[in-house]
Coordinates of C-alpha atoms in Angstrom, one line a residue:
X1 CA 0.0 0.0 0.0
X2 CA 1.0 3.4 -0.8
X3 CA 1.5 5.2 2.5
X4 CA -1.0 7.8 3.6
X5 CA -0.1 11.4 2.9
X6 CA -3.2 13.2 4.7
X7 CA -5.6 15.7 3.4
X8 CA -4.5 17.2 -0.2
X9 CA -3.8 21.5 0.6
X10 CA -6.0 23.4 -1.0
X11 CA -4.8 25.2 -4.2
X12 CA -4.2 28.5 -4.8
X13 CA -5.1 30.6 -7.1
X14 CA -2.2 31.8 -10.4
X15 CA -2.2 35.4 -9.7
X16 CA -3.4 37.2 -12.4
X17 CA -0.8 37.6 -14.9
X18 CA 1.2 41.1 -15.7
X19 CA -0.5 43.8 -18.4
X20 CA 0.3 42.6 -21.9
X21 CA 2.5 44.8 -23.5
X22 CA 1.8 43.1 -27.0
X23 CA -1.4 45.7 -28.1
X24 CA -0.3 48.8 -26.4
X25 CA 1.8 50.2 -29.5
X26 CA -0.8 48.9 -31.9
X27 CA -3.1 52.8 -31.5
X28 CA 0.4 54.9 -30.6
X29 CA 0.6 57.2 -33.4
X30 CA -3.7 57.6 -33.7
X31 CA -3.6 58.4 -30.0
X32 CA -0.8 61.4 -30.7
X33 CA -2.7 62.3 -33.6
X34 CA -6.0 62.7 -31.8
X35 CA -4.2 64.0 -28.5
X36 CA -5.5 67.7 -29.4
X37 CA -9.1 66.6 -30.0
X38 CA -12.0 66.7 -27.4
X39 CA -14.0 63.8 -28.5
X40 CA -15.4 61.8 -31.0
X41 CA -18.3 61.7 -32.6
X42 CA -20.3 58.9 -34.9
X43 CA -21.1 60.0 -38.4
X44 CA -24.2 62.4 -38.5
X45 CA -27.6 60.9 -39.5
X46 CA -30.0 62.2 -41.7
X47 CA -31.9 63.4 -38.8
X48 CA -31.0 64.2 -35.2
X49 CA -28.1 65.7 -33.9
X50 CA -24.1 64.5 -33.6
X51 CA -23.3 63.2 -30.4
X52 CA -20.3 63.9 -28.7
X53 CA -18.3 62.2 -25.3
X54 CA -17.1 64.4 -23.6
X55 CA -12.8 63.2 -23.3
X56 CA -12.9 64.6 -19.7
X57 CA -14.7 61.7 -18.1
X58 CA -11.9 59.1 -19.2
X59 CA -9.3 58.5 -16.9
X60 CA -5.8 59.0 -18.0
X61 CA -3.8 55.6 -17.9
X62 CA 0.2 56.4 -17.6
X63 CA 1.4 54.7 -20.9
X64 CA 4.1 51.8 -19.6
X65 CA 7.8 52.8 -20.2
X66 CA 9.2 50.6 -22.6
X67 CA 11.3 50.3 -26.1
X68 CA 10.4 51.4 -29.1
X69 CA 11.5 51.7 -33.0
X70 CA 12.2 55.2 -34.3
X71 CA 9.9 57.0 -36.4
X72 CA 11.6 57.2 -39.7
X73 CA 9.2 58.0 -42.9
X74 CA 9.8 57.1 -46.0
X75 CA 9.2 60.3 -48.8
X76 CA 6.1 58.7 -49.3
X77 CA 4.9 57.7 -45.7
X78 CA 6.1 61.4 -44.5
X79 CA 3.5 62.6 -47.4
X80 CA 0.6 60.8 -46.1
X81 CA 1.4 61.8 -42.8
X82 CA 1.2 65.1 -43.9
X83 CA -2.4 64.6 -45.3
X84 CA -4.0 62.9 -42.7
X85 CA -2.9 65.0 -40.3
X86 CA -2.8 68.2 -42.2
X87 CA -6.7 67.1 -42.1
X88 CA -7.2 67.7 -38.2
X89 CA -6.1 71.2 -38.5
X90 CA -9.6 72.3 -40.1
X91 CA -12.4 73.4 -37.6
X92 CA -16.1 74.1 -38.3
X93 CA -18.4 77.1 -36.7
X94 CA -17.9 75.9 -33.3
X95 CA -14.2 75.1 -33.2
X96 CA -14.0 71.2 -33.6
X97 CA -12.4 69.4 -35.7
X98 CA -14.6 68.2 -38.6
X99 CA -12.7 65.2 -39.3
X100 CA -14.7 63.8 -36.0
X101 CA -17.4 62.8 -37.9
X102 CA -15.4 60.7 -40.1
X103 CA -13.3 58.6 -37.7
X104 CA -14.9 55.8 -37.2
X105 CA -18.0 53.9 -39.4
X106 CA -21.6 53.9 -37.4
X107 CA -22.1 51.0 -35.1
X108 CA -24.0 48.3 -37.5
X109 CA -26.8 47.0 -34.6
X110 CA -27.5 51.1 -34.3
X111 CA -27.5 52.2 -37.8
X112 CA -28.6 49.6 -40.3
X113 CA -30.0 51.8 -42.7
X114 CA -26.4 53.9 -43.3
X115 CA -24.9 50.3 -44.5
X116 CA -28.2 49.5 -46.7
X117 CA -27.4 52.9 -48.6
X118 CA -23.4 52.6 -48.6
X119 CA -22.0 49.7 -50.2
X120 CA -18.2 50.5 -49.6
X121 CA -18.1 51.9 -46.1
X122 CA -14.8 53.4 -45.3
X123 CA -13.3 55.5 -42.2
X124 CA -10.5 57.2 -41.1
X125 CA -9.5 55.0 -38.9
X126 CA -9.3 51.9 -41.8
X127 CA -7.4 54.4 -43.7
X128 CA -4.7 54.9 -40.8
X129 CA -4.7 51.4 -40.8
X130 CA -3.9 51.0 -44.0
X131 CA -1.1 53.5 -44.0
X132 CA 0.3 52.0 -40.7
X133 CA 0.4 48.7 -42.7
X134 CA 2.5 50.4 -46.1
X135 CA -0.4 49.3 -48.1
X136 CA -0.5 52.5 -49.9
X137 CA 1.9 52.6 -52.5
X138 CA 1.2 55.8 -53.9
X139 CA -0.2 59.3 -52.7
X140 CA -3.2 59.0 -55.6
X141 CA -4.3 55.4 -53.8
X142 CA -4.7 56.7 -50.3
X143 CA -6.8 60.2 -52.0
X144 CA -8.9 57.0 -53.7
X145 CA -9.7 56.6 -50.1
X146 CA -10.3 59.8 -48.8
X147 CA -12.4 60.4 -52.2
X148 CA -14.9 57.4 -51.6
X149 CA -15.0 58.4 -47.5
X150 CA -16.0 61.6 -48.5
X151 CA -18.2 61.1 -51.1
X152 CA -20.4 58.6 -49.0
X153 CA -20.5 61.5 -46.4
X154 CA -22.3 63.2 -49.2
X155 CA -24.5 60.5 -50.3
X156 CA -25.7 59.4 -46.6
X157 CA -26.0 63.0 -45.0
X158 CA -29.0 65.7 -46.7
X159 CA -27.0 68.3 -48.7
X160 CA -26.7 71.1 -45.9
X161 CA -26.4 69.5 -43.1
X162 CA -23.3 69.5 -41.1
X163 CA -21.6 66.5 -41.8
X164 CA -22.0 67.5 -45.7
X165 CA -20.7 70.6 -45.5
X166 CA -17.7 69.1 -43.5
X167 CA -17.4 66.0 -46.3
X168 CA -17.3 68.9 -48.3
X169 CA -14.7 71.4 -47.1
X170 CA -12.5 67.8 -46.5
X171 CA -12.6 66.8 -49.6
X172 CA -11.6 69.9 -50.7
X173 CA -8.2 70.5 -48.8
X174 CA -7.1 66.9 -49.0
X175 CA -6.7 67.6 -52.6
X176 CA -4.8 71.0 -51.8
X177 CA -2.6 69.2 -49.0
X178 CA -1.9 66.1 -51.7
X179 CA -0.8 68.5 -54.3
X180 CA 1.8 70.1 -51.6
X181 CA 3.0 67.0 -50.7
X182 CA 3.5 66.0 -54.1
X183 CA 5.0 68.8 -55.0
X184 CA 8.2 68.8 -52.1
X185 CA 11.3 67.1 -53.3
X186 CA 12.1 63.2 -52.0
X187 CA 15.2 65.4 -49.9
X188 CA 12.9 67.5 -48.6
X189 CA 11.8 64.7 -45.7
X190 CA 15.3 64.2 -44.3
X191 CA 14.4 64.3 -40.3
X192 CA 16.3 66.7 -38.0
X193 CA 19.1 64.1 -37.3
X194 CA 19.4 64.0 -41.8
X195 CA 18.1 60.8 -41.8
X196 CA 16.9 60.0 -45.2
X197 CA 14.8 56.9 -44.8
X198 CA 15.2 53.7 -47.8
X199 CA 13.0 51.1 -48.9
X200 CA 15.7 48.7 -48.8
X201 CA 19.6 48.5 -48.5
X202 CA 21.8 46.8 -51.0
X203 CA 24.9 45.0 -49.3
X204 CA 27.2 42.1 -49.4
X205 CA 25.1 41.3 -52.7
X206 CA 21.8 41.0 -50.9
X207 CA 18.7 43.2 -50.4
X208 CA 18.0 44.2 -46.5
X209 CA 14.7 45.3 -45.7
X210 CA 12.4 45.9 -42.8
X211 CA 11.3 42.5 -41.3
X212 CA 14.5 40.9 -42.1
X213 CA 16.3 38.3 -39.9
X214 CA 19.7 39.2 -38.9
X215 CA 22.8 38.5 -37.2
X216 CA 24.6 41.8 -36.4
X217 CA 28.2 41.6 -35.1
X218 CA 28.3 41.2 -31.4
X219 CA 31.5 43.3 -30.1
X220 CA 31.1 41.1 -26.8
X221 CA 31.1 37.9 -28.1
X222 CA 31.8 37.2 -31.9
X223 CA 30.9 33.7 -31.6
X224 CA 27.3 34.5 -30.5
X225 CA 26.3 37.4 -33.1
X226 CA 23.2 39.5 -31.8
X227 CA 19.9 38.1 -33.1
X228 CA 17.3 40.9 -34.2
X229 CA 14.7 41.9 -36.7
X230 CA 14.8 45.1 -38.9
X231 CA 12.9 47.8 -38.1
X232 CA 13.7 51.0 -40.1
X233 CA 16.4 51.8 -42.4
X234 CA 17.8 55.2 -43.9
X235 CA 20.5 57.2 -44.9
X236 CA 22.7 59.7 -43.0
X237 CA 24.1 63.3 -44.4
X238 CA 26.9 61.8 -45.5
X239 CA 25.7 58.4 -47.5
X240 CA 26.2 55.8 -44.5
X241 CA 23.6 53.3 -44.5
X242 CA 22.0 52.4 -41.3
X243 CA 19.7 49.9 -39.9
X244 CA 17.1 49.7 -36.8
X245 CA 16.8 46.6 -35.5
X246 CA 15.0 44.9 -32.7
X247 CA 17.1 42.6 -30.1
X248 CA 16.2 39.2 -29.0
X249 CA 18.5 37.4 -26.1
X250 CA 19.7 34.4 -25.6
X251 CA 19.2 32.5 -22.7
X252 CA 22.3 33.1 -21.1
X253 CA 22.5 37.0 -21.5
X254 CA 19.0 37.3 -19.3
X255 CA 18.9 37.2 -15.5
X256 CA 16.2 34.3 -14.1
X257 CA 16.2 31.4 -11.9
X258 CA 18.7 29.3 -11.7
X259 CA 16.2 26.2 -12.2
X260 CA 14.5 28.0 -15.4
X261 CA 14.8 26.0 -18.2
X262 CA 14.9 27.0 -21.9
X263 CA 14.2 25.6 -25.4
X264 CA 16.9 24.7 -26.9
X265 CA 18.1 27.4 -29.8
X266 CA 15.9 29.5 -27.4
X267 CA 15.8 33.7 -27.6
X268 CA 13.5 35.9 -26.0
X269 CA 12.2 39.4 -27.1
X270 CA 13.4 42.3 -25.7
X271 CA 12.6 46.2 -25.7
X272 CA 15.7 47.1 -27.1
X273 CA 15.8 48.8 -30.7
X274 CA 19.1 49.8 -31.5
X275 CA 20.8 51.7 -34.8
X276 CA 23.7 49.6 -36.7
X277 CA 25.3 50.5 -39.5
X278 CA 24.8 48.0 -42.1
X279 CA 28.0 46.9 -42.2
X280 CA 27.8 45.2 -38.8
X281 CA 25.3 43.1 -40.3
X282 CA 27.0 39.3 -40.8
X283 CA 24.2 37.1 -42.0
X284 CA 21.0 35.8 -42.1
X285 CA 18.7 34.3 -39.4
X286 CA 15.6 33.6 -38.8
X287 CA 13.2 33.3 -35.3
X288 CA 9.9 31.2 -35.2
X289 CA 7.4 31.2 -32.8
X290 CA 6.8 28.4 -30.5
X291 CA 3.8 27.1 -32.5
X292 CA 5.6 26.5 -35.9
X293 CA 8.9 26.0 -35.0
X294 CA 8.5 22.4 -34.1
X295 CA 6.6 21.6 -37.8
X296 CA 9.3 23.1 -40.4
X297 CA 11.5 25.4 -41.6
X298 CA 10.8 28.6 -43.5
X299 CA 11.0 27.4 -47.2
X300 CA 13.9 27.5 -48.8
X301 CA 15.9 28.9 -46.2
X302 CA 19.3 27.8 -46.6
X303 CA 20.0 24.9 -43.9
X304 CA 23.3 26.7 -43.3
X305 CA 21.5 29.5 -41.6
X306 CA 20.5 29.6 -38.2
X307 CA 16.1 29.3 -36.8
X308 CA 15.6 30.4 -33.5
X309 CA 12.7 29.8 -31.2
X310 CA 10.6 32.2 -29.7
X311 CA 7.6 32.3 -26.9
X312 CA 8.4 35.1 -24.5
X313 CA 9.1 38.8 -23.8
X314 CA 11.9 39.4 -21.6
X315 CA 11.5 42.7 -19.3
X316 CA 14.9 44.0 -18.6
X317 CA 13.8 46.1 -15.8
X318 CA 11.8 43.6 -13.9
X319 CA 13.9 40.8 -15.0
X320 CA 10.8 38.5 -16.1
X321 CA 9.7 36.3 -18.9
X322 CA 6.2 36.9 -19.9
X323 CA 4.9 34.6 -22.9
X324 CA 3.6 36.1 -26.4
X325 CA -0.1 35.7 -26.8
X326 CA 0.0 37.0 -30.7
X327 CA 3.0 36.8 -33.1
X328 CA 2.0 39.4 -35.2
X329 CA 2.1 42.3 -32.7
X330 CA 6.3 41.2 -32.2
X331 CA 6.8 42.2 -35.9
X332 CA 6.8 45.6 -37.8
X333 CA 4.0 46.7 -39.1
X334 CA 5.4 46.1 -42.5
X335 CA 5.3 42.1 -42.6
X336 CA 2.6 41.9 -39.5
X337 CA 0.1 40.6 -42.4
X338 CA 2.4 39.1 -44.3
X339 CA 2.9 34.9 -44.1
X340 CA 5.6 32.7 -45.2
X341 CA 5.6 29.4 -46.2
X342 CA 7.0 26.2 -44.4
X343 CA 8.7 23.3 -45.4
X344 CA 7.0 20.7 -42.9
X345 CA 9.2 18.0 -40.8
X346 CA 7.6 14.5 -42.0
X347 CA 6.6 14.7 -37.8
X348 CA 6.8 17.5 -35.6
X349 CA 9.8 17.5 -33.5
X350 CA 9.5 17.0 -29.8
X351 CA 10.6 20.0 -27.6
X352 CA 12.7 19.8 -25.3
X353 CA 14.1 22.1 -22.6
X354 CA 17.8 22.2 -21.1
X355 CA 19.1 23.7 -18.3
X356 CA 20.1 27.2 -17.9
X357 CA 23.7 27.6 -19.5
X358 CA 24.5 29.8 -16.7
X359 CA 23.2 27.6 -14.0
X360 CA 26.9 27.2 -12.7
X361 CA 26.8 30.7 -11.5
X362 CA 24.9 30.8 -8.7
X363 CA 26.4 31.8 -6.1
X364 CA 27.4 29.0 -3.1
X365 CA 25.5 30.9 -0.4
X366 CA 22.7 32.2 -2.4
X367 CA 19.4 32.8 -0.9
X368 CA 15.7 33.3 -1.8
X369 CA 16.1 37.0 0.3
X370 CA 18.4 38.1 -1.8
X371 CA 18.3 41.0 -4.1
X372 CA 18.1 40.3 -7.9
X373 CA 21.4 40.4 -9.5
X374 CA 22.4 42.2 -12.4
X375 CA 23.7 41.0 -15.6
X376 CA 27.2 42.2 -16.8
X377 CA 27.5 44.5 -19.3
X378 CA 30.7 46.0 -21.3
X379 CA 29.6 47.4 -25.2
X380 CA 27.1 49.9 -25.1
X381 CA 25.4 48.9 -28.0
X382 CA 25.6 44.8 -27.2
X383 CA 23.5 42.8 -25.7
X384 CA 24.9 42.0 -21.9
X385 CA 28.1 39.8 -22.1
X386 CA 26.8 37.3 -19.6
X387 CA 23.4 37.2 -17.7
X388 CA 22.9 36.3 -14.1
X389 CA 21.1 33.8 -11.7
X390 CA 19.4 33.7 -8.6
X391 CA 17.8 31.2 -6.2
X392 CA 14.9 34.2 -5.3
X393 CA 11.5 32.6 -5.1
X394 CA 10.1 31.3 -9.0
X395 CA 8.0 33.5 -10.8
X396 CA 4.5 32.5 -10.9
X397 CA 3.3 30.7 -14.1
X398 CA 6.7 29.5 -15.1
X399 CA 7.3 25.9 -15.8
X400 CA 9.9 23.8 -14.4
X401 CA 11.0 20.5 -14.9
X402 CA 11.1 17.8 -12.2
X403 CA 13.4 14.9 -12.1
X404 CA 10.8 12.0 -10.9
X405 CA 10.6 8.2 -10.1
X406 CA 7.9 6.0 -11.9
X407 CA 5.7 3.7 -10.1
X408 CA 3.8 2.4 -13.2
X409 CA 1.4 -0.3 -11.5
X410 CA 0.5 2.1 -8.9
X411 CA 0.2 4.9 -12.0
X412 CA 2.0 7.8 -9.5
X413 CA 5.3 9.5 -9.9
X414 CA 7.3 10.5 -7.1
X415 CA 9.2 13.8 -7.7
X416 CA 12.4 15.0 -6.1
X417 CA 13.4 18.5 -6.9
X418 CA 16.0 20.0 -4.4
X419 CA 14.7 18.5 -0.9
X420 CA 10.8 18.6 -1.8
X421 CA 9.0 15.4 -1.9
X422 CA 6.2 15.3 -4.7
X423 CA 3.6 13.3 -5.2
X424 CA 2.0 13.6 -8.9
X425 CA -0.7 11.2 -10.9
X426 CA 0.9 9.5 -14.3
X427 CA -0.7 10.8 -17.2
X428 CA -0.9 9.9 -21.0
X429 CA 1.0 12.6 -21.5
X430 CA 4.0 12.1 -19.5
X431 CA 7.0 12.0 -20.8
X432 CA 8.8 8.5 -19.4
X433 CA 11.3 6.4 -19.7
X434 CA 9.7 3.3 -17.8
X435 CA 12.4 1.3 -18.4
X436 CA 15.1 3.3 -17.0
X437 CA 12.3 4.2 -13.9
X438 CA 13.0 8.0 -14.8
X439 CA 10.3 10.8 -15.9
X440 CA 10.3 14.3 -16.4
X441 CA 6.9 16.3 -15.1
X442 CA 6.3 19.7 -16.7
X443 CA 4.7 21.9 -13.9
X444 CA 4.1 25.4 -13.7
X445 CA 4.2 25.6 -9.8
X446 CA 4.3 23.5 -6.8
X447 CA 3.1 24.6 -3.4
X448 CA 5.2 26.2 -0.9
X449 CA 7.0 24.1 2.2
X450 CA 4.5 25.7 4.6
X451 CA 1.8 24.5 2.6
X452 CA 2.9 20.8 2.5
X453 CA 1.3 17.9 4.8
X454 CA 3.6 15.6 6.1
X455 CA 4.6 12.7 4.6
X456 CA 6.0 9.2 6.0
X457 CA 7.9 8.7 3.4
X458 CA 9.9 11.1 3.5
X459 CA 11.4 13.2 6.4
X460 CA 10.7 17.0 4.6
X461 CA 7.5 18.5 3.1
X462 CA 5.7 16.7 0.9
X463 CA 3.6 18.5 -1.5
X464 CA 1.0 17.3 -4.2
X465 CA 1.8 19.0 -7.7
X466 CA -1.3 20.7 -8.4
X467 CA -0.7 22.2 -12.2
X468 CA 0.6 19.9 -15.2
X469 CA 1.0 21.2 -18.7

């Protein structure tokens, strides 16, 4: 019989996990834009009068500190900037803007009948969107835009009513800001530092781009080149070429538990977005997220070339991991819609974690008191030479490995990690070598000593593992 290890503790609750900072630069440069306005309104009716919310009753939330890539326009980016927000600076009798109106399309359940008379709705907003995503390729496409927004203003709203007459006056200084814009030489939309932004940079025989995979020559450590993804590139006054480009760590140049494991070929994306001239680019790379790296490789990558793996966010002030809930808000806007094709593994690889490659650095008489160390740093613009580790307690909701014993007949695994005693159900799922007696358990937390019954079969705590992934 299986000895008697009293009444199971009762589980807590995961604490609720940290804001995601995945969305919050999605709206960035529309919340700038509309900073100076005091509301918005829907688009007027036939009858009835515009509503407006009044700004005032929303509470300001502090934006969160955090990295981000440069503002650099392109000649053509900088002119539809120009337009759209050359737009806001026109007011009607009472001082607002009038391109309030036109921000956003009428709420379907509210205003059926506006969508039964327009059969190509269309709003500012869907055009910043569009603009924010390059998909204009041409000043005339995104006044295609502003044309058709207008002109169903004009078609939905009686001819004298407010909303026409601001359609109207719109329609007519877009075209007089377009022309401006058009007009201004490509040099004319250097920034104040002289950058003069590109579409692409030609070097080493190969074209560089925004969204681009690269290794970029790591001062600190040649052997490990810094992995990052392209951002913005440009010009300087005097012809240099330059590229910004997001970092992503490796395991080993992050501070975290000594006991944290990582994917192997493992990097984590940081807040750092950093200007290299494009000669410190070495090669090509590529990063994959967790869900599709164990199916393929990109197609027709060159098996030469490094693919990195990718499911967390590392915050360099906080020292924590928090894991990506959406891909596609990691990338630049450029490539965010943008796909690529796999070639698929005849069976998806198994995953499998290591130990941290700086696990050897705790410190003898480390304790869970401590403060957090600090990584090492020497280059200013590298990536830490060498991380740190600490034996402070684990951060909730992140998964550890246990080293266990199998008990097959009785179906139970008994788990050893440092002087704990667990006690964990076999599953399915459980990766086991019954042969060898050995399994590991993949647990996102176990319960603290205080928490633990006693157990007779062992002279410590013994828990019960109350999370398995």
């Amino acid at each position: 019989m299986f000895p008697d290890l009293g009444e199971i503790p009762e589980v807590e609750d995961s604490p609720p996990p940290e804001e995601d900072e995945e969305e919050e630069e999605e709206d960035e440069e529309d919340d700038e834009e509309d900073s100076d306005d005091e509301g918005t309104r829907r688009r007027g009716r036939r009858r009835g009068k515009r509503s407006k919310k009044d700004a005032d009753d929303d509470e300001e939330v502090p934006a969160k500190k955090r990295g981000r890539p440069p503002k650099v326009f392109t000649p053509l980016e900088a002119r539809i900037y120009a337009i759209l927000k050359g737009l806001r600076r026109f007011k009607n009798g009472n001082g607002e803007p009038r391109v309030l109106p036109f921000e956003r399309l009428p709420d379907k359940g509210l205003e059926k009948d506006y969508y039964a008379v327009i059969k190509n709705p269309i709003a500012l907003d869907g055009i910043k969107r569009n603009y924010k995503r390059k998909k204009y390729n041409s000043v005339d496409q995104v006044m295609a835009d502003l044309d058709l927004l207008f002109e169903n203003a004009k078609t939905y709203n009686e001819e004298g009513s407010d909303v026409y007459e601001d359609a109207v006056e719109l329609q007519k200084q877009a075209h007089i800001l377009a022309e401006q814009e058009k007009a201004k030489p490509d040099d004319a939309f250097r920034d104040e530092d002289g950058k003069l932004p590109l579409a692409s940079i030609d070097y080493k025989g190969e074209t560089w781009k925004v969204g681009d995979w690269v290794h970029i020559n790591n001062p600190n450590d040649p052997r490990k080149p810094i992995v990052a993804q392209i951002y913005r590139t440009w010009q300087d006054r005097e012809g240099h070429k330059w590229v910004n480009a997001c970092w992503y760590y490796r395991p080993e140049q992050t501070v975290h538990h000594f006991e944290k494991h990582f994917y192997e070929n493992e990097v984590v994306k940081t807040g750092q977005y950093r200007d290299h001239r494009i000669e410190e680019i070495d090669d090509r790379c590529f990063v994959m997220f967790i869900t599709r790296y164990p199916k393929g490789r990109p197609r027709g990558f060159p098996r030469d070339k490094q693919v990195y793996v990718c499911e967390s966010r590392y915050n360099e002030e906080k020292f924590t991991f928090n894991k990506i809930k959406t891909w596609a808000s990691c990338l630049p806007d450029e490539v965010r819609e943008k796909d690529y094709e796999m070639d698929l593994y005849p069976m998806p690889i198994r995953m499998k974690k290591v130990p941290s490659p700086i696990k050897h650095l705790l410190q003898v008489d480390a304790k869970e008191t401590d403060d957090l160390p600090k990584p090492t740093w020497s280059n200013s613009n590298a990536p830490p030479m060498i991380g740190a580790v600490h034996r402070r307690p684990r951060e909730p909701n992140v998964s550890y490995y246990l080293s266990c014993s199998v008990f097959p007949y009785l179906g139970f695994l008994i788990c050893r990690p440092l002087l704990l005693l667990f006690f964990h159900p076999m599953s399915s799922g459980e990766e086991t070598d019954r042969s060898s007696g050995v399994a590991k358990v993949h647990v996102t937390s176990y319960l603290s000593p205080t928490r633990c019954t006693e157990a007779a079969i062992h002279p410590v705590a013994g828990c019960l593992v109350s999370k398995q992934l």
